[in-house]
Amino acid sequence: MNKSMLTNGVALAITIAGFGLAQPWLLTTGLFALSGGLTNWLAVHMLFEKVPGLYGSGVIPARFEQLKQSLQQLLMTQFFSSDNIDRFLHQQNEYGEPMKLELGPVIEQVELDPAFDALLKVVEESSFGSMLMMVGGKKVLLPLREPFIQELKAALTEIADSDAFQQQVLLQLERPEQMQQIQQHIETIVEARLDELTPELVKQMLQQMIKEHLGWLVVWGGFFGGLLGLLAALVLNGL
């Protein structure tokens, strides 16, 4: 059951019981608990929804653009700073060795058909071109397309995994202008992803993440409100 509804329901029941039984201390306890629970429930509700006549309500949707800008700034300054990127590039594995850039999956996705086509063109334009025409032209070489591409990918992967190549890549990435380009590229990606967010989507995300925990504000508001009400009733009765 919703914690807010349960808390306010119990407070209302105590209030009604105090009124019906003509017990001032019980009535005061219920009223204070109900006021504390309802006030905190309204505060939680006002974070996400605009309430007519209540200034400052609906603050999350109203400050949506400012929220996106703050989030973008946080990501770029705290997670994708030059120091963090440089630390990532120089991180070590469990053996204390520099982590390698895994370029194999990238190479595997590269379209290498143009490389084979270029090879065919070179052969056709070379001194072997006339001999190739005598045996059927370049079509006799077409069955070699897939084996050539697989061998080329294997060779490129081996080169990419070599220490010399990895070192050269790191040296290039460490150049100030290159680091700036990396940050600009990351910022473009982050900005594009944030632009996909809508006020309604952000509201739903935040509600899902924190509304359950904010519900405890209502519970504690009702509890401490009721406690204060009981103390007030005892003080008044003592007087």
PDB file of C-alpha atoms in Angstrom:
ATOM      1  CA  MET A   1       0.000   0.000   0.000  1.00  0.00           C
ATOM      2  CA  ASN A   2       1.130   3.570  -0.701  1.00  0.00           C
ATOM      3  CA  LYS A   3       2.957   4.849   2.378  1.00  0.00           C
ATOM      4  CA  SER A   4       1.521   8.341   2.002  1.00  0.00           C
ATOM      5  CA  MET A   5      -2.072   7.148   1.819  1.00  0.00           C
ATOM      6  CA  LEU A   6      -1.558   4.768   4.746  1.00  0.00           C
ATOM      7  CA  THR A   7       0.009   7.476   6.929  1.00  0.00           C
ATOM      8  CA  ASN A   8      -2.661  10.057   6.179  1.00  0.00           C
ATOM      9  CA  GLY A   9      -5.378   7.440   6.542  1.00  0.00           C
ATOM     10  CA  VAL A  10      -4.176   6.484  10.012  1.00  0.00           C
ATOM     11  CA  ALA A  11      -3.911  10.161  11.010  1.00  0.00           C
ATOM     12  CA  LEU A  12      -7.451  10.810   9.762  1.00  0.00           C
ATOM     13  CA  ALA A  13      -8.742   7.782  11.643  1.00  0.00           C
ATOM     14  CA  ILE A  14      -7.125   9.048  14.871  1.00  0.00           C
ATOM     15  CA  THR A  15      -8.653  12.486  14.296  1.00  0.00           C
ATOM     16  CA  ILE A  16     -12.130  11.048  13.770  1.00  0.00           C
ATOM     17  CA  ALA A  17     -11.732   8.780  16.793  1.00  0.00           C
ATOM     18  CA  GLY A  18     -10.638  11.690  18.956  1.00  0.00           C
ATOM     19  CA  PHE A  19     -13.589  13.782  17.808  1.00  0.00           C
ATOM     20  CA  GLY A  20     -16.078  10.927  18.217  1.00  0.00           C
ATOM     21  CA  LEU A  21     -14.803   9.912  21.645  1.00  0.00           C
ATOM     22  CA  ALA A  22     -14.474  13.515  22.758  1.00  0.00           C
ATOM     23  CA  GLN A  23     -10.829  12.972  23.669  1.00  0.00           C
ATOM     24  CA  PRO A  24      -8.934  16.264  23.143  1.00  0.00           C
ATOM     25  CA  TRP A  25      -5.490  14.673  23.372  1.00  0.00           C
ATOM     26  CA  LEU A  26      -6.401  12.081  20.734  1.00  0.00           C
ATOM     27  CA  LEU A  27      -7.991  14.742  18.516  1.00  0.00           C
ATOM     28  CA  THR A  28      -4.938  17.009  18.787  1.00  0.00           C
ATOM     29  CA  THR A  29      -2.583  14.121  18.039  1.00  0.00           C
ATOM     30  CA  GLY A  30      -4.592  13.179  14.942  1.00  0.00           C
ATOM     31  CA  LEU A  31      -4.854  16.757  13.664  1.00  0.00           C
ATOM     32  CA  PHE A  32      -1.120  17.400  14.047  1.00  0.00           C
ATOM     33  CA  ALA A  33      -0.266  14.063  12.399  1.00  0.00           C
ATOM     34  CA  LEU A  34      -2.675  14.745   9.539  1.00  0.00           C
ATOM     35  CA  SER A  35      -1.317  18.252   8.990  1.00  0.00           C
ATOM     36  CA  GLY A  36       2.284  16.977   8.981  1.00  0.00           C
ATOM     37  CA  GLY A  37       1.489  14.107   6.612  1.00  0.00           C
ATOM     38  CA  LEU A  38      -0.590  16.204   4.207  1.00  0.00           C
ATOM     39  CA  THR A  39       1.963  19.029   4.163  1.00  0.00           C
ATOM     40  CA  ASN A  40       4.814  16.682   3.266  1.00  0.00           C
ATOM     41  CA  TRP A  41       2.651  14.844   0.715  1.00  0.00           C
ATOM     42  CA  LEU A  42       1.852  18.167  -0.939  1.00  0.00           C
ATOM     43  CA  ALA A  43       5.549  19.098  -0.947  1.00  0.00           C
ATOM     44  CA  VAL A  44       6.442  15.835  -2.730  1.00  0.00           C
ATOM     45  CA  HIS A  45       3.557  16.279  -5.171  1.00  0.00           C
ATOM     46  CA  MET A  46       4.638  19.859  -5.926  1.00  0.00           C
ATOM     47  CA  LEU A  47       8.070  18.673  -7.034  1.00  0.00           C
ATOM     48  CA  PHE A  48       6.536  16.985 -10.082  1.00  0.00           C
ATOM     49  CA  GLU A  49       3.176  18.666 -10.663  1.00  0.00           C
ATOM     50  CA  LYS A  50       2.077  22.257 -11.155  1.00  0.00           C
ATOM     51  CA  VAL A  51      -0.517  23.255  -8.561  1.00  0.00           C
ATOM     52  CA  PRO A  52      -2.521  26.376  -9.568  1.00  0.00           C
ATOM     53  CA  GLY A  53      -1.956  29.250  -7.194  1.00  0.00           C
ATOM     54  CA  LEU A  54       1.063  27.707  -5.472  1.00  0.00           C
ATOM     55  CA  TYR A  55       4.246  29.456  -6.564  1.00  0.00           C
ATOM     56  CA  GLY A  56       7.211  27.141  -7.069  1.00  0.00           C
ATOM     57  CA  SER A  57       5.181  24.009  -7.710  1.00  0.00           C
ATOM     58  CA  GLY A  58       6.126  21.776 -10.632  1.00  0.00           C
ATOM     59  CA  VAL A  59       9.742  22.786 -10.224  1.00  0.00           C
ATOM     60  CA  ILE A  60      11.198  19.767 -12.062  1.00  0.00           C
ATOM     61  CA  PRO A  61       9.245  20.230 -15.338  1.00  0.00           C
ATOM     62  CA  ALA A  62       9.590  24.021 -15.084  1.00  0.00           C
ATOM     63  CA  ARG A  63      13.382  23.819 -14.704  1.00  0.00           C
ATOM     64  CA  PHE A  64      13.759  21.093 -17.325  1.00  0.00           C
ATOM     65  CA  GLU A  65      16.230  22.937 -19.589  1.00  0.00           C
ATOM     66  CA  GLN A  66      18.292  24.087 -16.627  1.00  0.00           C
ATOM     67  CA  LEU A  67      18.317  20.507 -15.336  1.00  0.00           C
ATOM     68  CA  LYS A  68      19.617  19.217 -18.691  1.00  0.00           C
ATOM     69  CA  GLN A  69      22.361  21.855 -18.816  1.00  0.00           C
ATOM     70  CA  SER A  70      23.437  21.079 -15.259  1.00  0.00           C
ATOM     71  CA  LEU A  71      23.500  17.362 -16.027  1.00  0.00           C
ATOM     72  CA  GLN A  72      25.570  17.921 -19.168  1.00  0.00           C
ATOM     73  CA  GLN A  73      28.015  20.128 -17.279  1.00  0.00           C
ATOM     74  CA  LEU A  74      28.287  17.542 -14.500  1.00  0.00           C
ATOM     75  CA  LEU A  75      29.050  14.718 -16.953  1.00  0.00           C
ATOM     76  CA  MET A  76      31.661  16.690 -18.866  1.00  0.00           C
ATOM     77  CA  THR A  77      33.475  18.157 -15.844  1.00  0.00           C
ATOM     78  CA  GLN A  78      33.348  15.168 -13.510  1.00  0.00           C
ATOM     79  CA  PHE A  79      33.373  12.128 -15.789  1.00  0.00           C
ATOM     80  CA  PHE A  80      34.854  13.212 -19.119  1.00  0.00           C
ATOM     81  CA  SER A  81      37.493  15.701 -18.041  1.00  0.00           C
ATOM     82  CA  SER A  82      40.926  15.637 -19.680  1.00  0.00           C
ATOM     83  CA  ASP A  83      42.422  14.030 -16.573  1.00  0.00           C
ATOM     84  CA  ASN A  84      39.808  11.267 -16.484  1.00  0.00           C
ATOM     85  CA  ILE A  85      40.202  10.497 -20.183  1.00  0.00           C
ATOM     86  CA  ASP A  86      43.980  10.428 -19.818  1.00  0.00           C
ATOM     87  CA  ARG A  87      43.643   8.152 -16.755  1.00  0.00           C
ATOM     88  CA  PHE A  88      41.390   5.840 -18.757  1.00  0.00           C
ATOM     89  CA  LEU A  89      43.900   5.670 -21.595  1.00  0.00           C
ATOM     90  CA  HIS A  90      46.683   4.754 -19.182  1.00  0.00           C
ATOM     91  CA  GLN A  91      44.827   2.387 -16.873  1.00  0.00           C
ATOM     92  CA  GLN A  92      46.516  -0.922 -16.079  1.00  0.00           C
ATOM     93  CA  ASN A  93      45.255  -4.479 -15.845  1.00  0.00           C
ATOM     94  CA  GLU A  94      45.601  -6.772 -12.826  1.00  0.00           C
ATOM     95  CA  TYR A  95      49.170  -7.598 -13.883  1.00  0.00           C
ATOM     96  CA  GLY A  96      50.266  -3.964 -13.858  1.00  0.00           C
ATOM     97  CA  GLU A  97      50.449  -3.851 -17.653  1.00  0.00           C
ATOM     98  CA  PRO A  98      48.912  -1.033 -19.726  1.00  0.00           C
ATOM     99  CA  MET A  99      45.407  -1.806 -20.914  1.00  0.00           C
ATOM    100  CA  LYS A 100      45.215  -2.354 -24.666  1.00  0.00           C
ATOM    101  CA  LEU A 101      42.699  -0.640 -26.885  1.00  0.00           C
ATOM    102  CA  GLU A 102      40.505  -3.431 -28.209  1.00  0.00           C
ATOM    103  CA  LEU A 103      40.249  -2.515 -31.900  1.00  0.00           C
ATOM    104  CA  GLY A 104      39.420  -6.024 -33.122  1.00  0.00           C
ATOM    105  CA  PRO A 105      35.610  -5.541 -32.937  1.00  0.00           C
ATOM    106  CA  VAL A 106      35.959  -2.228 -34.791  1.00  0.00           C
ATOM    107  CA  ILE A 107      38.044  -3.799 -37.547  1.00  0.00           C
ATOM    108  CA  GLU A 108      35.550  -6.650 -37.801  1.00  0.00           C
ATOM    109  CA  GLN A 109      32.797  -4.154 -38.619  1.00  0.00           C
ATOM    110  CA  VAL A 110      34.830  -2.212 -41.193  1.00  0.00           C
ATOM    111  CA  GLU A 111      33.695  -2.586 -44.809  1.00  0.00           C
ATOM    112  CA  LEU A 112      36.796  -3.821 -46.701  1.00  0.00           C
ATOM    113  CA  ASP A 113      35.229  -4.510 -50.114  1.00  0.00           C
ATOM    114  CA  PRO A 114      36.707  -1.256 -51.481  1.00  0.00           C
ATOM    115  CA  ALA A 115      40.163  -2.586 -50.589  1.00  0.00           C
ATOM    116  CA  PHE A 116      39.593  -5.691 -52.709  1.00  0.00           C
ATOM    117  CA  ASP A 117      38.168  -3.595 -55.540  1.00  0.00           C
ATOM    118  CA  ALA A 118      41.265  -1.392 -55.395  1.00  0.00           C
ATOM    119  CA  LEU A 119      43.438  -4.497 -55.583  1.00  0.00           C
ATOM    120  CA  LEU A 120      41.578  -5.659 -58.686  1.00  0.00           C
ATOM    121  CA  LYS A 121      42.077  -2.261 -60.280  1.00  0.00           C
ATOM    122  CA  VAL A 122      45.806  -2.347 -59.564  1.00  0.00           C
ATOM    123  CA  VAL A 123      46.126  -5.799 -61.103  1.00  0.00           C
ATOM    124  CA  GLU A 124      44.098  -4.776 -64.168  1.00  0.00           C
ATOM    125  CA  GLU A 125      46.236  -1.708 -64.743  1.00  0.00           C
ATOM    126  CA  SER A 126      49.507  -3.532 -64.196  1.00  0.00           C
ATOM    127  CA  SER A 127      51.522  -5.609 -66.637  1.00  0.00           C
ATOM    128  CA  PHE A 128      49.461  -8.615 -65.543  1.00  0.00           C
ATOM    129  CA  GLY A 129      46.285  -7.021 -66.871  1.00  0.00           C
ATOM    130  CA  SER A 130      46.683  -8.458 -70.373  1.00  0.00           C
ATOM    131  CA  MET A 131      47.415 -11.911 -68.996  1.00  0.00           C
ATOM    132  CA  LEU A 132      44.365 -11.636 -66.743  1.00  0.00           C
ATOM    133  CA  MET A 133      42.173 -10.856 -69.751  1.00  0.00           C
ATOM    134  CA  MET A 134      43.396 -14.023 -71.452  1.00  0.00           C
ATOM    135  CA  VAL A 135      42.052 -16.195 -68.632  1.00  0.00           C
ATOM    136  CA  GLY A 136      38.669 -14.529 -68.313  1.00  0.00           C
ATOM    137  CA  GLY A 137      39.321 -11.091 -66.838  1.00  0.00           C
ATOM    138  CA  LYS A 138      38.907  -9.937 -63.258  1.00  0.00           C
ATOM    139  CA  LYS A 139      35.904 -12.202 -62.690  1.00  0.00           C
ATOM    140  CA  VAL A 140      38.287 -15.100 -62.158  1.00  0.00           C
ATOM    141  CA  LEU A 141      39.577 -13.278 -59.084  1.00  0.00           C
ATOM    142  CA  LEU A 142      36.143 -12.577 -57.582  1.00  0.00           C
ATOM    143  CA  PRO A 143      36.047 -15.868 -55.586  1.00  0.00           C
ATOM    144  CA  LEU A 144      39.067 -14.513 -53.712  1.00  0.00           C
ATOM    145  CA  ARG A 145      37.048 -11.592 -52.293  1.00  0.00           C
ATOM    146  CA  GLU A 146      35.976 -13.208 -48.990  1.00  0.00           C
ATOM    147  CA  PRO A 147      39.314 -14.977 -48.287  1.00  0.00           C
ATOM    148  CA  PHE A 148      41.141 -11.708 -49.034  1.00  0.00           C
ATOM    149  CA  ILE A 149      38.880  -9.701 -46.697  1.00  0.00           C
ATOM    150  CA  GLN A 150      39.228 -12.248 -43.875  1.00  0.00           C
ATOM    151  CA  GLU A 151      42.996 -12.337 -44.211  1.00  0.00           C
ATOM    152  CA  LEU A 152      43.160  -8.551 -44.324  1.00  0.00           C
ATOM    153  CA  LYS A 153      41.045  -8.249 -41.168  1.00  0.00           C
ATOM    154  CA  ALA A 154      43.268 -10.761 -39.402  1.00  0.00           C
ATOM    155  CA  ALA A 155      46.384  -8.834 -40.443  1.00  0.00           C
ATOM    156  CA  LEU A 156      44.907  -5.500 -39.339  1.00  0.00           C
ATOM    157  CA  THR A 157      43.862  -6.971 -35.993  1.00  0.00           C
ATOM    158  CA  GLU A 158      47.374  -8.315 -35.436  1.00  0.00           C
ATOM    159  CA  ILE A 159      48.859  -4.911 -36.253  1.00  0.00           C
ATOM    160  CA  ALA A 160      46.362  -3.132 -33.982  1.00  0.00           C
ATOM    161  CA  ASP A 161      47.260  -5.450 -31.081  1.00  0.00           C
ATOM    162  CA  SER A 162      50.987  -4.851 -31.407  1.00  0.00           C
ATOM    163  CA  ASP A 163      52.703  -2.789 -28.705  1.00  0.00           C
ATOM    164  CA  ALA A 164      54.200  -0.391 -31.257  1.00  0.00           C
ATOM    165  CA  PHE A 165      50.823   0.410 -32.774  1.00  0.00           C
ATOM    166  CA  GLN A 166      49.164   0.779 -29.348  1.00  0.00           C
ATOM    167  CA  GLN A 167      51.904   3.158 -28.245  1.00  0.00           C
ATOM    168  CA  GLN A 168      51.511   5.289 -31.348  1.00  0.00           C
ATOM    169  CA  VAL A 169      47.746   5.481 -30.840  1.00  0.00           C
ATOM    170  CA  LEU A 170      48.195   6.608 -27.209  1.00  0.00           C
ATOM    171  CA  LEU A 171      50.758   9.217 -28.263  1.00  0.00           C
ATOM    172  CA  GLN A 172      48.320  10.625 -30.820  1.00  0.00           C
ATOM    173  CA  LEU A 173      45.427  10.634 -28.352  1.00  0.00           C
ATOM    174  CA  GLU A 174      47.538  12.484 -25.784  1.00  0.00           C
ATOM    175  CA  ARG A 175      48.087  15.427 -28.098  1.00  0.00           C
ATOM    176  CA  PRO A 176      46.250  18.468 -26.675  1.00  0.00           C
ATOM    177  CA  GLU A 177      44.356  19.157 -29.883  1.00  0.00           C
ATOM    178  CA  GLN A 178      43.353  15.493 -30.130  1.00  0.00           C
ATOM    179  CA  MET A 179      42.184  15.426 -26.509  1.00  0.00           C
ATOM    180  CA  GLN A 180      40.081  18.511 -27.198  1.00  0.00           C
ATOM    181  CA  GLN A 181      38.521  16.816 -30.215  1.00  0.00           C
ATOM    182  CA  ILE A 182      37.712  13.744 -28.119  1.00  0.00           C
ATOM    183  CA  GLN A 183      36.011  15.906 -25.479  1.00  0.00           C
ATOM    184  CA  GLN A 184      34.064  17.798 -28.129  1.00  0.00           C
ATOM    185  CA  HIS A 185      32.937  14.521 -29.680  1.00  0.00           C
ATOM    186  CA  ILE A 186      31.850  13.146 -26.301  1.00  0.00           C
ATOM    187  CA  GLU A 187      30.034  16.384 -25.493  1.00  0.00           C
ATOM    188  CA  THR A 188      28.193  16.191 -28.827  1.00  0.00           C
ATOM    189  CA  ILE A 189      27.083  12.638 -28.038  1.00  0.00           C
ATOM    190  CA  VAL A 190      25.975  13.586 -24.506  1.00  0.00           C
ATOM    191  CA  GLU A 191      24.103  16.634 -25.783  1.00  0.00           C
ATOM    192  CA  ALA A 192      22.361  14.577 -28.473  1.00  0.00           C
ATOM    193  CA  ARG A 193      21.270  11.968 -25.913  1.00  0.00           C
ATOM    194  CA  LEU A 194      20.006  14.632 -23.515  1.00  0.00           C
ATOM    195  CA  ASP A 195      18.061  16.301 -26.334  1.00  0.00           C
ATOM    196  CA  GLU A 196      16.098  13.065 -26.688  1.00  0.00           C
ATOM    197  CA  LEU A 197      14.722  13.581 -23.185  1.00  0.00           C
ATOM    198  CA  THR A 198      11.349  15.276 -22.738  1.00  0.00           C
ATOM    199  CA  PRO A 199      10.025  16.971 -19.583  1.00  0.00           C
ATOM    200  CA  GLU A 200       7.472  14.196 -19.168  1.00  0.00           C
ATOM    201  CA  LEU A 201      10.097  11.464 -19.528  1.00  0.00           C
ATOM    202  CA  VAL A 202      12.408  13.136 -17.011  1.00  0.00           C
ATOM    203  CA  LYS A 203       9.516  13.528 -14.589  1.00  0.00           C
ATOM    204  CA  GLN A 204       8.643   9.837 -14.893  1.00  0.00           C
ATOM    205  CA  MET A 205      12.275   8.800 -14.447  1.00  0.00           C
ATOM    206  CA  LEU A 206      12.719  10.892 -11.317  1.00  0.00           C
ATOM    207  CA  GLN A 207       9.376   9.795  -9.916  1.00  0.00           C
ATOM    208  CA  GLN A 208      10.292   6.175 -10.391  1.00  0.00           C
ATOM    209  CA  MET A 209      13.711   6.645  -8.770  1.00  0.00           C
ATOM    210  CA  ILE A 210      12.937   8.814  -5.768  1.00  0.00           C
ATOM    211  CA  LYS A 211       9.197   9.023  -5.120  1.00  0.00           C
ATOM    212  CA  GLU A 212       9.243   5.765  -3.157  1.00  0.00           C
ATOM    213  CA  HIS A 213      11.915   7.187  -0.870  1.00  0.00           C
ATOM    214  CA  LEU A 214      10.245  10.590  -0.652  1.00  0.00           C
ATOM    215  CA  GLY A 215       7.167   8.756   0.609  1.00  0.00           C
ATOM    216  CA  TRP A 216       9.005   8.387   3.898  1.00  0.00           C
ATOM    217  CA  LEU A 217       8.812  12.171   4.263  1.00  0.00           C
ATOM    218  CA  VAL A 218       5.061  11.782   4.594  1.00  0.00           C
ATOM    219  CA  VAL A 219       5.457   8.941   7.093  1.00  0.00           C
ATOM    220  CA  TRP A 220       7.858  10.892   9.292  1.00  0.00           C
ATOM    221  CA  GLY A 221       5.851  14.078   8.868  1.00  0.00           C
ATOM    222  CA  GLY A 222       2.780  12.294  10.195  1.00  0.00           C
ATOM    223  CA  PHE A 223       4.755  10.634  13.007  1.00  0.00           C
ATOM    224  CA  PHE A 224       6.482  13.757  14.296  1.00  0.00           C
ATOM    225  CA  GLY A 225       3.345  15.843  13.738  1.00  0.00           C
ATOM    226  CA  GLY A 226       1.372  13.404  15.862  1.00  0.00           C
ATOM    227  CA  LEU A 227       4.113  13.371  18.498  1.00  0.00           C
ATOM    228  CA  LEU A 228       4.078  17.164  18.681  1.00  0.00           C
ATOM    229  CA  GLY A 229       0.298  17.113  18.871  1.00  0.00           C
ATOM    230  CA  LEU A 230       0.412  14.682  21.788  1.00  0.00           C
ATOM    231  CA  LEU A 231       2.987  16.815  23.606  1.00  0.00           C
ATOM    232  CA  ALA A 232       0.887  19.920  22.978  1.00  0.00           C
ATOM    233  CA  ALA A 233      -2.203  18.187  24.372  1.00  0.00           C
ATOM    234  CA  LEU A 234      -0.313  17.028  27.468  1.00  0.00           C
ATOM    235  CA  VAL A 235       1.091  20.517  28.050  1.00  0.00           C
ATOM    236  CA  LEU A 236      -2.322  22.140  27.657  1.00  0.00           C
ATOM    237  CA  ASN A 237      -3.967  19.623  29.942  1.00  0.00           C
ATOM    238  CA  GLY A 238      -1.191  20.140  32.468  1.00  0.00           C
ATOM    239  CA  LEU A 239      -1.865  23.852  32.437  1.00  0.00           C
TER     240      LEU A 239
END
